XYZ file of C-alpha atoms in Angstrom:
664
model
C 79.271 19.917 87.455
C 77.921 16.376 86.447
C 78.837 14.625 83.211
C 75.876 15.140 80.650
C 76.045 14.750 76.927
C 76.693 17.763 74.965
C 73.491 17.952 73.257
C 75.042 21.322 71.507
C 77.909 19.799 69.903
C 76.212 17.212 67.739
C 77.701 16.531 64.178
C 75.762 16.129 61.295
C 76.392 12.880 59.837
C 76.656 11.787 56.453
C 73.787 10.182 55.225
C 74.509 6.400 55.053
C 73.879 4.832 51.426
C 70.642 2.670 51.132
C 72.158 0.610 48.086
C 73.459 -1.891 50.897
C 69.908 -2.453 51.925
C 68.726 -3.593 48.600
C 71.774 -5.946 47.837
C 70.895 -7.091 51.262
C 67.724 -8.031 50.779
C 68.502 -9.421 46.980
C 70.705 -11.772 48.708
C 68.297 -12.613 50.911
C 65.593 -13.408 48.442
C 67.875 -15.051 46.005
C 68.845 -17.538 48.654
C 65.530 -17.978 50.310
C 64.308 -18.603 46.317
C 67.039 -21.034 45.798
C 66.306 -23.123 49.072
C 63.020 -23.401 48.289
C 63.868 -24.499 44.802
C 65.974 -27.089 46.292
C 63.504 -28.033 48.915
C 61.053 -28.834 46.007
C 63.481 -30.504 43.819
C 64.503 -32.721 46.862
C 60.783 -33.298 47.642
C 60.244 -34.120 43.803
C 63.252 -36.872 43.910
C 62.262 -38.217 47.339
C 58.297 -38.621 46.067
C 59.869 -40.222 42.643
C 62.089 -42.396 44.545
C 58.999 -43.131 46.906
C 57.030 -43.649 43.737
C 59.500 -45.961 42.186
C 60.289 -48.019 44.989
C 56.492 -48.421 45.551
C 56.189 -49.471 41.773
C 58.802 -51.911 42.010
C 56.989 -53.683 45.272
C 53.857 -53.379 43.097
C 55.144 -55.535 40.423
C 56.690 -57.608 42.526
C 53.466 -58.299 44.606
C 51.692 -58.232 41.511
C 53.711 -61.109 39.861
C 53.477 -63.073 43.081
C 49.680 -62.984 43.253
C 49.744 -63.792 39.495
C 51.964 -67.093 39.856
C 49.808 -67.672 43.085
C 46.552 -67.534 41.175
C 47.912 -69.462 38.393
C 49.682 -72.328 40.694
C 46.229 -72.480 42.480
C 44.163 -72.974 39.074
C 46.784 -75.472 37.821
C 46.345 -77.392 41.017
C 42.654 -77.307 40.523
C 43.429 -78.627 36.946
C 45.486 -81.509 38.156
C 43.093 -82.618 40.488
C 40.406 -82.612 37.885
C 42.688 -84.600 35.562
C 43.177 -87.352 38.513
C 39.445 -87.418 38.933
C 39.039 -87.862 35.442
C 41.859 -90.869 35.320
C 40.154 -92.131 38.503
C 36.758 -92.427 37.012
C 37.757 -94.801 34.023
C 38.940 -97.309 36.644
C 36.569 -97.024 39.139
C 33.568 -99.629 39.563
C 31.144 -97.332 41.287
C 31.768 -94.214 39.544
C 29.118 -91.730 39.972
C 29.707 -92.703 44.056
C 33.454 -91.614 43.138
C 32.754 -88.766 41.316
C 30.124 -87.590 43.885
C 33.099 -87.920 47.094
C 35.681 -86.236 44.875
C 33.561 -83.693 43.741
C 32.266 -82.778 46.947
C 35.784 -83.094 48.492
C 37.322 -80.570 45.744
C 34.336 -78.028 46.011
C 35.018 -77.846 49.971
C 38.594 -77.361 49.617
C 38.354 -74.702 46.846
C 35.348 -72.116 47.281
C 35.814 -70.550 44.011
C 34.852 -73.447 42.462
C 30.971 -72.820 41.908
C 29.775 -76.298 40.228
C 31.848 -79.688 39.159
C 30.202 -81.167 36.254
C 30.499 -85.021 34.731
C 29.867 -84.656 31.106
C 29.407 -87.914 28.595
C 30.695 -87.942 25.275
C 27.478 -86.069 24.006
C 27.985 -83.305 26.246
C 25.385 -84.498 28.673
C 25.611 -84.024 32.403
C 25.918 -87.680 33.790
C 26.154 -85.961 36.891
C 27.230 -82.756 38.809
C 27.763 -80.986 42.141
C 25.991 -79.497 43.394
C 23.512 -79.555 40.541
C 23.540 -81.019 37.054
C 22.418 -77.854 35.279
C 24.707 -76.657 32.595
C 26.765 -73.045 33.941
C 25.269 -71.386 30.834
C 21.886 -70.476 29.391
C 22.057 -72.837 26.378
C 19.844 -75.881 26.597
C 22.496 -77.776 24.996
C 25.664 -77.812 24.180
C 25.546 -77.759 20.430
C 28.838 -77.522 18.430
C 28.441 -74.055 18.200
C 27.842 -72.814 21.618
C 30.762 -71.626 23.800
C 30.437 -75.137 26.123
C 30.680 -77.116 22.552
C 33.428 -75.285 21.027
C 35.223 -76.043 24.664
C 34.518 -79.436 24.364
C 36.134 -80.138 21.291
C 39.102 -78.084 21.980
C 39.354 -79.986 25.333
C 39.039 -83.593 23.196
C 42.185 -82.897 21.717
C 43.618 -84.311 24.977
C 44.381 -81.045 27.352
C 42.438 -79.007 29.789
C 40.878 -75.821 28.440
C 39.573 -72.832 29.984
C 36.799 -71.031 28.306
C 36.453 -67.128 28.264
C 35.237 -65.057 31.250
C 31.512 -64.118 31.332
C 28.694 -62.243 32.926
C 25.949 -63.880 34.807
C 23.091 -62.474 36.714
C 24.873 -63.694 39.924
C 28.551 -63.304 39.209
C 31.357 -63.270 36.572
C 32.998 -66.362 36.124
C 34.817 -68.918 33.810
C 35.099 -72.778 32.932
C 37.926 -75.636 32.998
C 37.134 -78.373 30.749
C 39.399 -81.579 31.424
C 38.724 -84.484 28.999
C 37.918 -87.912 29.831
C 39.845 -91.049 27.731
C 39.634 -94.488 28.214
C 42.350 -96.318 26.331
C 42.848 -93.485 24.152
C 38.725 -93.199 23.734
C 37.271 -89.815 24.296
C 34.296 -90.902 26.930
C 33.385 -87.350 28.417
C 34.171 -84.085 30.157
C 34.773 -82.993 33.710
C 33.503 -79.405 34.154
C 34.818 -77.001 36.928
C 32.945 -73.654 36.948
C 35.207 -71.181 38.509
C 33.748 -67.388 40.315
C 36.140 -64.884 39.533
C 35.126 -62.694 43.042
C 35.418 -66.017 44.770
C 39.056 -66.674 43.216
C 40.043 -63.277 44.264
C 38.396 -63.653 47.663
C 40.438 -66.888 47.977
C 43.600 -66.144 46.717
C 44.308 -62.415 47.380
C 45.515 -62.477 51.220
C 44.313 -59.769 53.635
C 47.492 -57.787 53.391
C 47.489 -57.425 49.941
C 43.994 -56.068 49.988
C 45.053 -53.794 52.432
C 47.596 -52.279 50.217
C 46.158 -52.541 46.651
C 42.797 -52.723 44.647
C 42.640 -55.958 42.740
C 40.488 -55.771 39.525
C 39.879 -58.558 37.037
C 39.305 -56.956 33.530
C 37.985 -58.452 30.183
C 39.566 -57.455 27.114
C 37.428 -54.604 26.539
C 38.191 -53.264 30.010
C 35.122 -54.158 31.816
C 35.257 -55.047 35.588
C 34.516 -58.559 35.907
C 35.539 -58.632 39.553
C 36.990 -57.030 42.000
C 38.640 -57.149 45.717
C 39.587 -53.872 47.878
C 38.863 -52.079 50.827
C 38.730 -48.734 49.418
C 38.377 -46.554 46.175
C 41.642 -46.403 44.416
C 40.464 -43.717 41.602
C 42.464 -41.214 43.161
C 46.107 -42.817 42.293
C 47.740 -43.750 39.173
C 50.068 -46.410 40.442
C 48.890 -49.731 38.908
C 50.180 -52.702 37.437
C 48.167 -54.956 34.880
C 48.913 -58.242 34.191
C 47.583 -61.051 31.356
C 45.780 -63.764 33.801
C 46.588 -67.129 31.544
C 45.025 -69.176 32.916
C 42.150 -68.611 31.696
C 43.357 -66.285 28.870
C 41.342 -64.838 26.350
C 42.440 -61.024 27.150
C 41.244 -61.378 30.836
C 43.861 -59.232 32.901
C 44.613 -58.796 36.292
C 45.006 -55.100 37.436
C 46.374 -54.375 40.569
C 46.460 -50.481 41.616
C 48.125 -49.057 44.925
C 46.338 -47.280 47.654
C 47.558 -43.841 48.213
C 49.098 -44.640 51.617
C 49.432 -42.577 54.658
C 53.288 -41.774 54.001
C 52.640 -40.327 50.493
C 49.789 -37.844 52.400
C 52.462 -37.081 55.355
C 54.913 -36.328 52.610
C 52.655 -34.136 50.780
C 51.641 -32.454 53.512
C 55.067 -32.016 54.783
C 56.114 -30.553 51.170
C 52.971 -28.496 51.485
C 53.905 -27.130 54.838
C 57.823 -26.171 53.703
C 56.397 -24.258 50.576
C 54.363 -22.560 52.996
C 56.998 -21.585 55.177
C 59.109 -20.317 52.342
C 56.485 -18.433 51.378
C 56.021 -16.869 54.819
C 59.636 -16.274 54.900
C 60.098 -14.712 51.373
C 57.059 -12.638 52.250
C 58.146 -11.619 55.274
C 61.420 -10.690 53.695
C 59.787 -8.623 51.757
C 57.669 -6.946 54.424
C 61.040 -6.541 55.980
C 62.387 -4.827 53.080
C 59.543 -2.458 52.988
C 60.444 -1.912 56.981
C 63.872 -1.069 56.077
C 63.390 1.132 53.549
C 60.598 3.067 55.539
C 63.408 3.154 58.327
C 66.192 4.598 56.351
C 63.668 7.097 54.400
C 62.786 8.044 58.005
C 66.662 7.842 59.350
C 67.100 10.378 56.023
C 64.457 12.351 56.582
C 65.126 12.447 60.522
C 68.946 13.758 59.558
C 67.601 16.249 57.231
C 65.293 17.505 59.566
C 67.511 17.760 62.347
C 70.379 19.503 59.933
C 67.354 22.031 59.252
C 66.415 22.543 62.648
C 70.308 22.819 63.307
C 70.946 25.397 61.125
C 67.515 27.288 61.748
C 68.409 27.274 65.726
C 71.828 28.291 65.040
C 70.285 31.314 62.852
C 68.163 31.945 65.997
C 68.463 35.504 67.461
C 66.676 33.867 70.697
C 68.212 32.024 73.097
C 67.238 28.395 73.455
C 67.722 26.225 76.813
C 66.359 23.128 78.049
C 66.778 21.572 81.560
C 65.803 17.880 83.069
C 63.468 17.775 85.342
C 65.919 17.869 88.015
C 66.874 21.685 86.830
C 70.323 20.429 84.994
C 70.944 22.206 81.614
C 71.026 19.815 78.942
C 70.654 21.769 75.879
C 71.567 25.267 74.645
C 71.746 27.265 71.318
C 74.300 29.631 70.314
C 72.039 32.353 70.183
C 72.163 31.831 74.115
C 75.443 31.441 74.195
C 76.547 34.500 72.716
C 73.962 36.090 75.038
C 75.427 34.886 78.063
C 79.492 34.331 77.018
C 79.526 31.153 78.171
C 80.561 28.036 76.299
C 78.515 25.160 75.802
C 80.969 22.661 77.901
C 80.486 25.262 80.820
C 76.993 25.047 80.853
C 75.778 21.676 79.972
C 75.067 19.617 82.797
C 75.180 22.676 85.437
C 73.013 22.791 88.390
C 71.379 25.760 90.216
C 72.992 28.592 90.978
C 73.739 28.883 87.294
C 76.761 30.757 86.234
C 74.735 33.359 84.655
C 72.351 34.459 87.646
C 73.053 37.505 89.015
C 74.048 37.847 92.544
C 71.816 40.591 93.200
C 68.849 38.639 91.922
C 69.688 35.406 93.373
C 66.953 34.863 95.587
C 63.980 35.812 93.038
C 65.868 33.816 90.513
C 66.166 30.657 92.602
C 62.310 31.073 93.197
C 61.353 31.444 89.707
C 63.735 28.359 88.814
C 61.776 26.269 91.502
C 58.090 27.559 90.397
C 59.467 26.475 86.613
C 60.233 22.951 87.721
C 56.779 22.390 90.021
C 54.842 23.458 86.307
C 53.865 26.839 87.647
C 55.830 29.118 85.401
C 53.698 32.028 83.928
C 52.393 31.165 80.188
C 52.956 35.269 79.516
C 56.539 34.564 80.518
C 58.666 36.820 83.180
C 61.260 38.912 82.897
C 64.423 38.342 85.314
C 68.023 40.437 85.023
C 71.076 37.667 84.157
C 74.537 37.971 84.285
C 77.353 37.730 81.047
C 80.700 36.034 81.759
C 82.144 39.106 81.799
C 79.625 40.562 85.063
C 77.842 42.963 82.673
C 74.339 42.554 83.414
C 71.287 42.427 80.752
C 67.256 41.904 81.378
C 65.745 38.935 79.626
C 62.059 37.848 78.810
C 61.840 34.165 79.642
C 59.262 31.711 78.309
C 59.254 28.147 79.493
C 56.941 25.128 78.024
C 57.106 21.495 78.833
C 59.806 19.364 77.015
C 57.763 16.215 75.779
C 59.492 13.392 74.304
C 58.100 10.944 71.594
C 56.363 8.849 74.260
C 54.509 11.768 75.467
C 56.538 12.080 78.671
C 57.782 15.159 80.130
C 61.717 15.378 80.303
C 62.266 18.666 81.274
C 61.631 22.289 80.243
C 62.456 24.304 77.193
C 63.065 28.026 77.609
C 62.722 30.560 74.800
C 65.065 33.995 76.187
C 65.196 37.202 74.670
C 67.348 40.065 75.296
C 65.182 42.831 76.191
C 67.756 45.314 77.384
C 67.503 47.431 73.983
C 63.700 47.261 73.954
C 63.235 48.250 77.552
C 65.902 51.224 77.047
C 63.811 52.251 74.032
C 60.508 51.913 75.827
C 62.351 53.999 78.343
C 62.882 56.530 75.770
C 59.775 56.164 74.385
C 57.794 56.537 77.439
C 59.956 59.805 78.469
C 59.106 61.249 75.244
C 55.698 60.254 75.281
C 55.577 62.381 78.562
C 57.161 65.124 77.111
C 54.510 65.153 74.318
C 52.231 64.859 76.732
C 53.152 68.189 78.598
C 53.920 69.817 75.136
C 50.141 68.869 74.630
C 48.863 70.276 77.543
C 50.607 73.370 77.238
C 49.418 73.576 73.733
C 45.746 73.185 75.202
C 46.595 75.709 77.902
C 47.625 78.275 75.045
C 45.042 77.668 72.912
C 42.759 78.061 76.215
C 44.950 81.211 77.511
C 42.104 84.092 76.842
C 39.624 81.879 78.480
C 41.633 81.428 81.301
C 42.532 84.938 81.473
C 38.837 85.892 81.192
C 38.035 83.294 84.410
C 40.786 84.607 86.058
C 39.820 88.561 85.531
C 36.621 87.934 86.971
C 37.723 86.776 90.508
C 40.484 89.308 90.551
C 38.421 92.058 89.281
C 35.666 91.099 92.441
C 38.841 91.072 94.659
C 40.307 94.594 93.645
C 36.448 95.996 93.736
C 35.901 94.436 97.505
C 39.181 95.697 98.686
C 38.419 99.450 97.554
C 35.129 98.953 99.110
C 36.763 97.965 102.327
C 39.155 101.155 102.108
C 36.866 103.512 101.474
C 34.735 102.165 104.543
C 37.799 102.708 106.446
C 38.685 106.131 105.356
C 35.175 107.531 105.876
C 34.946 105.855 109.550
C 31.320 105.411 108.814
C 31.402 101.025 109.085
C 30.303 98.368 111.034
C 32.243 95.349 111.935
C 29.506 93.046 109.774
C 30.097 94.612 106.992
C 33.970 94.520 107.137
C 33.885 90.645 107.939
C 30.705 90.272 104.696
C 33.194 91.985 102.456
C 36.101 90.386 103.011
C 34.467 86.995 103.397
C 33.404 87.552 99.794
C 37.241 88.868 99.150
C 38.227 85.640 100.641
C 35.954 83.355 98.217
C 37.117 85.096 95.121
C 40.820 84.875 95.919
C 40.036 81.001 96.642
C 38.464 80.928 93.505
C 41.644 82.474 91.635
C 44.057 80.342 93.193
C 41.501 76.888 92.378
C 41.714 78.384 88.571
C 45.328 78.691 88.785
C 46.181 75.034 90.884
C 43.905 73.571 88.397
C 46.075 75.011 85.719
C 49.244 74.322 87.496
C 48.177 70.656 87.818
C 47.227 69.938 84.146
C 50.182 71.517 82.768
C 52.980 70.312 85.299
C 55.306 67.361 84.444
C 54.424 64.326 86.457
C 54.739 60.853 86.040
C 51.450 58.695 85.839
C 49.602 58.466 89.525
C 47.014 56.204 89.753
C 44.293 56.552 92.299
C 40.649 56.044 92.706
C 38.881 58.472 90.882
C 35.078 59.324 89.909
C 34.849 59.880 86.107
C 32.078 62.264 86.765
C 34.533 64.586 88.812
C 36.943 64.345 85.904
C 34.146 65.271 83.501
C 33.255 68.330 85.634
C 36.766 69.468 85.816
C 37.188 69.075 81.915
C 33.754 71.037 81.388
C 35.001 73.716 83.604
C 37.900 74.327 81.756
C 36.472 74.482 78.416
C 33.475 75.663 79.079
C 34.470 79.363 78.685
C 35.802 78.528 75.149
C 32.327 76.836 74.353
C 30.137 79.842 75.228
C 32.556 82.150 73.427
C 32.104 79.986 70.175
C 28.419 79.646 71.213
C 28.362 75.600 71.718
C 26.376 74.037 74.341
C 27.943 71.720 76.749
C 25.483 68.864 77.374
C 26.778 66.318 80.262
C 24.591 62.767 80.831
C 26.150 61.190 83.736
C 24.386 57.735 85.636
C 23.595 58.035 89.098
C 25.483 54.887 90.419
C 29.138 54.754 89.072
C 31.808 52.909 90.905
C 35.381 54.404 91.132
C 38.100 53.035 88.992
C 42.001 53.270 89.390
C 43.274 55.975 86.868
C 45.249 59.211 86.850
C 42.702 61.775 86.691
C 44.702 64.696 85.182
C 45.994 62.101 81.974
C 41.969 61.405 81.665
C 41.416 65.223 81.768
C 43.950 65.589 79.101
C 42.085 63.354 76.810
C 38.452 64.490 77.312
C 39.876 67.987 77.115
C 41.309 67.561 73.932
C 38.341 65.342 72.461
C 35.826 68.432 73.387
C 38.162 70.854 71.669
C 38.141 69.077 69.012
C 34.123 68.973 68.982
C 33.926 72.457 69.667
C 36.225 73.405 66.596
C 34.521 70.681 64.280
C 31.210 72.497 65.079
C 32.114 76.457 64.046
C 30.215 76.085 60.691
C 27.265 74.315 61.797
C 24.095 76.212 62.790
C 24.217 78.110 66.062
C 20.803 76.014 67.298
C 22.450 72.928 66.871
C 26.012 73.680 68.209
C 25.474 70.589 71.163
C 28.519 68.985 72.342
C 27.239 65.693 74.595
C 29.423 64.383 77.354
C 27.671 61.013 78.075
C 29.199 58.815 81.079
C 27.568 55.025 81.241
C 28.117 51.811 82.707
C 28.596 48.774 80.539
C 27.578 44.983 81.590
C 31.000 43.600 80.983
C 32.579 45.485 83.992
C 33.448 48.697 81.967
C 32.878 52.364 82.034
C 32.261 54.170 78.832
C 32.639 57.722 77.868
C 31.220 59.165 74.940
C 31.995 62.671 73.457
C 29.266 63.574 70.920
C 29.423 66.392 68.393
C 26.948 67.819 65.653
C 29.761 68.734 63.058
C 30.260 67.926 59.495
C 31.811 64.350 60.673
C 34.899 62.421 59.729
C 35.409 61.214 56.081
C 36.099 57.505 55.600
C 39.509 58.252 54.075
C 40.339 60.342 57.084
C 39.178 57.852 59.908
C 41.850 55.249 59.261
C 44.751 57.807 59.560
C 42.993 59.901 62.445
C 45.082 58.074 65.452
C 48.061 58.202 63.483
C 51.199 60.045 64.690
C 52.235 63.223 62.767
C 48.496 63.309 61.005
C 46.364 66.427 61.553
C 43.493 67.643 59.619
C 44.400 71.019 60.971
C 46.613 73.419 58.986
C 48.334 74.540 62.462
C 48.155 71.175 64.016
C 50.918 69.053 65.042
C 49.062 65.737 64.685
C 49.854 64.329 67.982
C 46.826 64.950 69.966
C 44.641 61.810 69.421
C 47.772 59.610 69.414
C 48.191 60.662 72.362
C 44.830 60.447 73.719
C 44.849 56.653 72.412
C 48.049 56.208 74.071
C 46.791 57.368 77.380
C 43.608 55.354 77.277
C 45.880 52.096 76.387
C 48.071 52.778 79.336
C 44.771 52.425 81.654
C 43.941 48.881 79.609
C 41.058 50.976 77.602
C 40.123 51.487 74.326
C 39.655 55.177 72.174
C 37.897 55.145 69.023
C 35.317 56.863 66.601
C 32.133 56.374 65.011
C 30.036 58.143 62.658
C 26.956 59.950 64.681
C 23.628 59.512 63.024
C 22.690 62.775 63.844
C 25.358 64.161 62.013
C 28.886 64.790 63.561
C 30.940 62.089 65.147
C 30.835 59.930 68.248
C 34.579 59.132 70.245
C 34.149 56.167 72.517
C 36.370 55.798 75.261
C 35.918 52.532 77.677
C 37.999 51.741 80.455
C 38.129 48.630 82.947
C 36.557 48.855 86.205
C 38.653 46.529 88.254
C 42.378 47.637 86.995
C 45.292 45.910 88.392
């Protein structure tokens, strides 16, 4: 015997506590939450460090730019001061001014104009034009130019405030001209703020920052940038002095690619952490559902195990190779073997009876081939002590959770007691049938005596006539032959009556043979016709022309018909004589069945009696045993037919008998 798992010997384990899953998942969720918080804090610190570093770099770059612009403006101021000094010493002042001014404008594109004003603020010479930079027709004392000149006369270069023109924003530089301490005029340089930024802000600076010049009101006077930097708040302003007057140099850092990448990485980390958290939540649900399913499975297994242990029906499972894989206690009790002795066993099984070995093996192979009869089959098995018992086996495919067949499951019922009871019941039924036939013959004794009296009287008469002829000597051979022939006919008639009575009342096993229902009806009518005439009842036969034979026991069917006809005759004892008609009708139905109707014209059967009419020991007659109709129904059911009663529309009752034509 090969080793196999003892399916029967599984123990019910205690349910696993589910609190561990809640603690485990809670710890995981807390860990993921802390990890997410730490990552966010780390990213925030990195971002703050990057911002601080960027701000430090921005401040350094802004201070550098402001210093560069201031140095450049001071350099230009120094050139104009040198030109003012040279103009007081030169012979050809205009030529010197033109030469030096052209040189200054060429090397300093941010300078839009250089003017030479005399002591009355009148333009003496100018490059590229002599037109004053502002729209005033003259430099009056209360004009910005006049005020700036007055300040410059104090001896130092003076910057004007920044102002907006139609072309651009600009400011001016006033350098006084002194000759031996006397004020001789002013050199005026006009700066373009946009030009100044264009020349002083290098390309690498513009790649990183947006540079703007703002006035005291915050209005933009000039700017230099590659892109819009409004999306960032990282900026640093510094006072632009010179020229002063609240002019601010504001530098704003662009949002760099590293910041975007850092933000994107932070967003991805947060999304991944959220996904992990959600996954843990989903896993928590899955684990809970799995634990619930396992608990339900354990409960279901415990329930099924208790149910299987309490079953009186034996359960036995076999795999596709025919090895036993499972048995329940009922089957073990039935065969007397233990689970260890049966699990894994192969044919021939230890509980197979040797005398039934060939048939049992054939049934075993048919089951494995999927040819097990759905209605089950009976087989004789052997217990461990050698005793035999009859079992009814139902086989069904054993399907696993994937829908694949893994073997066969059998339900086995010990039918030994039932078969013994059925045999006793059959014997009692036969005895009751014989008793019923005897009762019927007893009730028909007078009629049978009358029927036998006629042929016996005829035989006596013919015999006396023959003796008289012989004694007289006056006879012929033909006369004696005719009389003896009639005597023989009457003897045969009496013998037929006696044989029919003998066949009807003798105890015999049911013998099915091809029979014609019309002949059964004729014999039954022949039996009871005398009793019917004695009570004034006319029996009418309605038999179809073509009728098939069927396999049945004619004597048992004759007993049923006699019982039904006798009941019908008795039911019409109070019916008017002209209506006393008993009809026996034979016909063929469309569903391959023969139908017999016994129709009487009696008072009918009350509804409260109809439901109990075929019940054993129930009778409407004071002297009846209550077994006649019950026996009749049993006989018809043995022939796979039906017997029932319905009311006759013309009055009385109709007993229906249906019998299948093709009987196995």
